[in-house]
Amino acid sequence: MPRASRRRGEAAQRHADTVRFVLFEARPAGLLFPQLTRASGLTPSQVRAGLACLRDIIAENGWPPLIWTRADGYQLGAEPAALQAYERAVLTEKLTEFRRFLTGTVAPHAAAQPNDRWVKHIIAQLNSIESTLDLVVSA
């Protein structure tokens, strides 16, 4: 993802407007990334910058969310069931990434330095986060 300074620049905002217009025209269907690139006339990197900026603009303005699914691609303002499925998919992905961090980095650190206050603290906090994410994903 582009740096925050580039994500909010004038060019990124123009790309976001273009991407939003193209996605709005495609509603209720979505567009896969190559389709979005062709329909917008932007380069792939410009589309990525536009998508990142568009997510920020959507959050600021309270607009309907932008989601991505493997089958339909990028969509604006999806149905509640599609939104929930997207949120679960993202949280499941983050939970997997988080668990790999715990088992691949934190656990070996804890094994090497079992009496370290930092390790004890971080393990307690991260276990709490993991259980919360697990509850949300399985609900």
Short mmCIF file of C-alpha atoms in Angstrom, two decimals:
data_model
loop_
_atom_site.label_atom_id
_atom_site.label_comp_id
_atom_site.label_asym_id
_atom_site.label_seq_id
_atom_site.Cartn_x
_atom_site.Cartn_y
_atom_site.Cartn_z
CA MET A 1 0.00 0.00 0.00
CA PRO A 2 1.30 3.49 -0.76
CA ARG A 3 2.69 5.63 2.01
CA ALA A 4 0.11 7.81 3.71
CA SER A 5 1.56 10.97 2.16
CA ARG A 6 1.15 9.56 -1.36
CA ARG A 7 -2.20 7.97 -0.57
CA ARG A 8 -3.70 11.40 0.18
CA GLY A 9 -2.01 13.41 -2.54
CA GLU A 10 -3.91 15.18 -5.32
CA ALA A 11 -3.07 12.47 -7.84
CA ALA A 12 -4.30 9.70 -5.53
CA GLN A 13 -7.53 11.64 -4.94
CA ARG A 14 -8.08 11.99 -8.69
CA HIS A 15 -7.48 8.25 -9.09
CA ALA A 16 -9.89 7.58 -6.22
CA ASP A 17 -12.58 9.66 -7.94
CA THR A 18 -12.03 7.74 -11.17
CA VAL A 19 -12.16 4.36 -9.42
CA ARG A 20 -15.30 5.37 -7.49
CA PHE A 21 -17.01 6.51 -10.68
CA VAL A 22 -16.16 3.26 -12.49
CA LEU A 23 -17.29 1.11 -9.55
CA PHE A 24 -20.46 3.14 -9.17
CA GLU A 25 -21.27 2.59 -12.84
CA ALA A 26 -20.70 -1.17 -12.44
CA ARG A 27 -23.05 -1.51 -9.43
CA PRO A 28 -24.45 -3.85 -8.22
CA ALA A 29 -21.86 -6.03 -9.95
CA GLY A 30 -18.23 -5.77 -8.98
CA LEU A 31 -15.09 -5.49 -11.07
CA LEU A 32 -12.02 -7.64 -10.87
CA PHE A 33 -8.74 -5.74 -10.71
CA PRO A 34 -7.88 -6.16 -14.43
CA GLN A 35 -11.41 -5.05 -15.36
CA LEU A 36 -11.15 -2.06 -13.05
CA THR A 37 -7.80 -1.14 -14.56
CA ARG A 38 -9.16 -1.34 -18.13
CA ALA A 39 -12.43 0.46 -17.35
CA SER A 40 -10.70 3.30 -15.51
CA GLY A 41 -7.90 3.82 -18.01
CA LEU A 42 -5.44 3.97 -15.12
CA THR A 43 -2.28 1.97 -14.63
CA PRO A 44 -2.31 -0.82 -12.03
CA SER A 45 -0.29 1.29 -9.58
CA GLN A 46 -2.66 4.23 -10.06
CA VAL A 47 -5.64 1.95 -9.38
CA ARG A 48 -3.97 0.66 -6.19
CA ALA A 49 -3.30 4.22 -5.03
CA GLY A 50 -6.86 5.19 -5.93
CA LEU A 51 -8.30 2.23 -4.00
CA ALA A 52 -6.23 3.09 -0.91
CA CYS A 53 -7.27 6.74 -1.06
CA LEU A 54 -10.89 5.77 -1.77
CA ARG A 55 -11.02 3.66 1.40
CA ASP A 56 -9.87 6.69 3.41
CA ILE A 57 -12.41 8.96 1.69
CA ILE A 58 -15.21 6.43 2.30
CA ALA A 59 -14.34 6.29 6.00
CA GLU A 60 -14.26 10.09 6.32
CA ASN A 61 -17.57 10.63 4.55
CA GLY A 62 -19.53 7.66 5.89
CA TRP A 63 -20.19 6.34 2.39
CA PRO A 64 -21.13 2.71 1.68
CA PRO A 65 -18.08 0.46 2.10
CA LEU A 66 -15.79 -0.90 -0.55
CA ILE A 67 -15.27 -4.65 -0.39
CA TRP A 68 -13.39 -7.23 -2.44
CA THR A 69 -14.36 -10.83 -3.12
CA ARG A 70 -12.58 -13.40 -5.20
CA ALA A 71 -15.70 -14.05 -7.29
CA ASP A 72 -16.94 -10.49 -7.88
CA GLY A 73 -13.88 -8.31 -7.35
CA TYR A 74 -14.29 -4.79 -5.95
CA GLN A 75 -17.82 -3.65 -5.06
CA LEU A 76 -19.30 -0.50 -3.58
CA GLY A 77 -22.17 -0.75 -1.13
CA ALA A 78 -22.67 -4.48 -0.96
CA GLU A 79 -25.54 -6.24 0.80
CA PRO A 80 -25.26 -6.90 4.55
CA ALA A 81 -24.58 -10.62 4.02
CA ALA A 82 -21.72 -9.83 1.62
CA LEU A 83 -20.32 -7.25 4.06
CA GLN A 84 -20.37 -9.75 6.91
CA ALA A 85 -18.71 -12.42 4.76
CA TYR A 86 -16.01 -9.93 3.74
CA GLU A 87 -15.41 -8.84 7.33
CA ARG A 88 -15.14 -12.46 8.48
CA ALA A 89 -12.71 -13.25 5.66
CA VAL A 90 -10.48 -10.29 6.53
CA LEU A 91 -10.56 -11.10 10.26
CA THR A 92 -9.80 -14.77 9.57
CA GLU A 93 -6.81 -13.72 7.46
CA LYS A 94 -5.58 -11.36 10.19
CA LEU A 95 -6.08 -14.04 12.85
CA THR A 96 -3.97 -16.49 10.83
CA GLU A 97 -1.27 -13.83 10.36
CA PHE A 98 -1.42 -13.02 14.07
CA ARG A 99 -1.11 -16.68 15.11
CA ARG A 100 1.89 -17.13 12.83
CA PHE A 101 3.51 -14.12 14.49
CA LEU A 102 2.85 -15.63 17.92
CA THR A 103 4.20 -19.07 17.07
CA GLY A 104 7.04 -17.92 14.83
CA THR A 105 8.39 -14.92 16.72
CA VAL A 106 6.95 -14.44 20.19
CA ALA A 107 7.03 -18.11 21.31
CA PRO A 108 10.73 -18.58 20.42
CA HIS A 109 11.53 -15.29 22.17
CA ALA A 110 9.63 -16.49 25.26
CA ALA A 111 11.47 -19.82 25.18
CA ALA A 112 14.83 -18.05 24.97
CA GLN A 113 14.05 -15.54 27.74
CA PRO A 114 11.29 -16.98 29.96
CA ASN A 115 11.83 -14.52 32.85
CA ASP A 116 11.82 -11.35 30.74
CA ARG A 117 9.07 -8.93 31.87
CA TRP A 118 8.51 -7.71 28.32
CA VAL A 119 7.92 -11.24 27.04
CA LYS A 120 5.47 -12.02 29.84
CA HIS A 121 3.59 -8.81 29.22
CA ILE A 122 3.42 -9.20 25.46
CA ILE A 123 2.30 -12.84 25.70
CA ALA A 124 -0.54 -11.88 28.06
CA GLN A 125 -1.67 -9.05 25.80
CA LEU A 126 -1.35 -11.01 22.57
CA ASN A 127 -3.21 -14.01 23.98
CA SER A 128 -6.07 -11.67 24.86
CA ILE A 129 -6.11 -10.23 21.34
CA GLU A 130 -6.01 -13.71 19.82
CA SER A 131 -8.95 -14.95 21.88
CA THR A 132 -10.98 -11.84 21.02
CA LEU A 133 -10.34 -12.24 17.31
CA ASP A 134 -11.16 -15.93 17.55
CA LEU A 135 -14.50 -15.14 19.21
CA VAL A 136 -15.37 -12.56 16.55
CA VAL A 137 -14.51 -14.85 13.67
CA SER A 138 -16.39 -17.85 15.09
CA ALA A 139 -19.52 -15.86 16.10
#
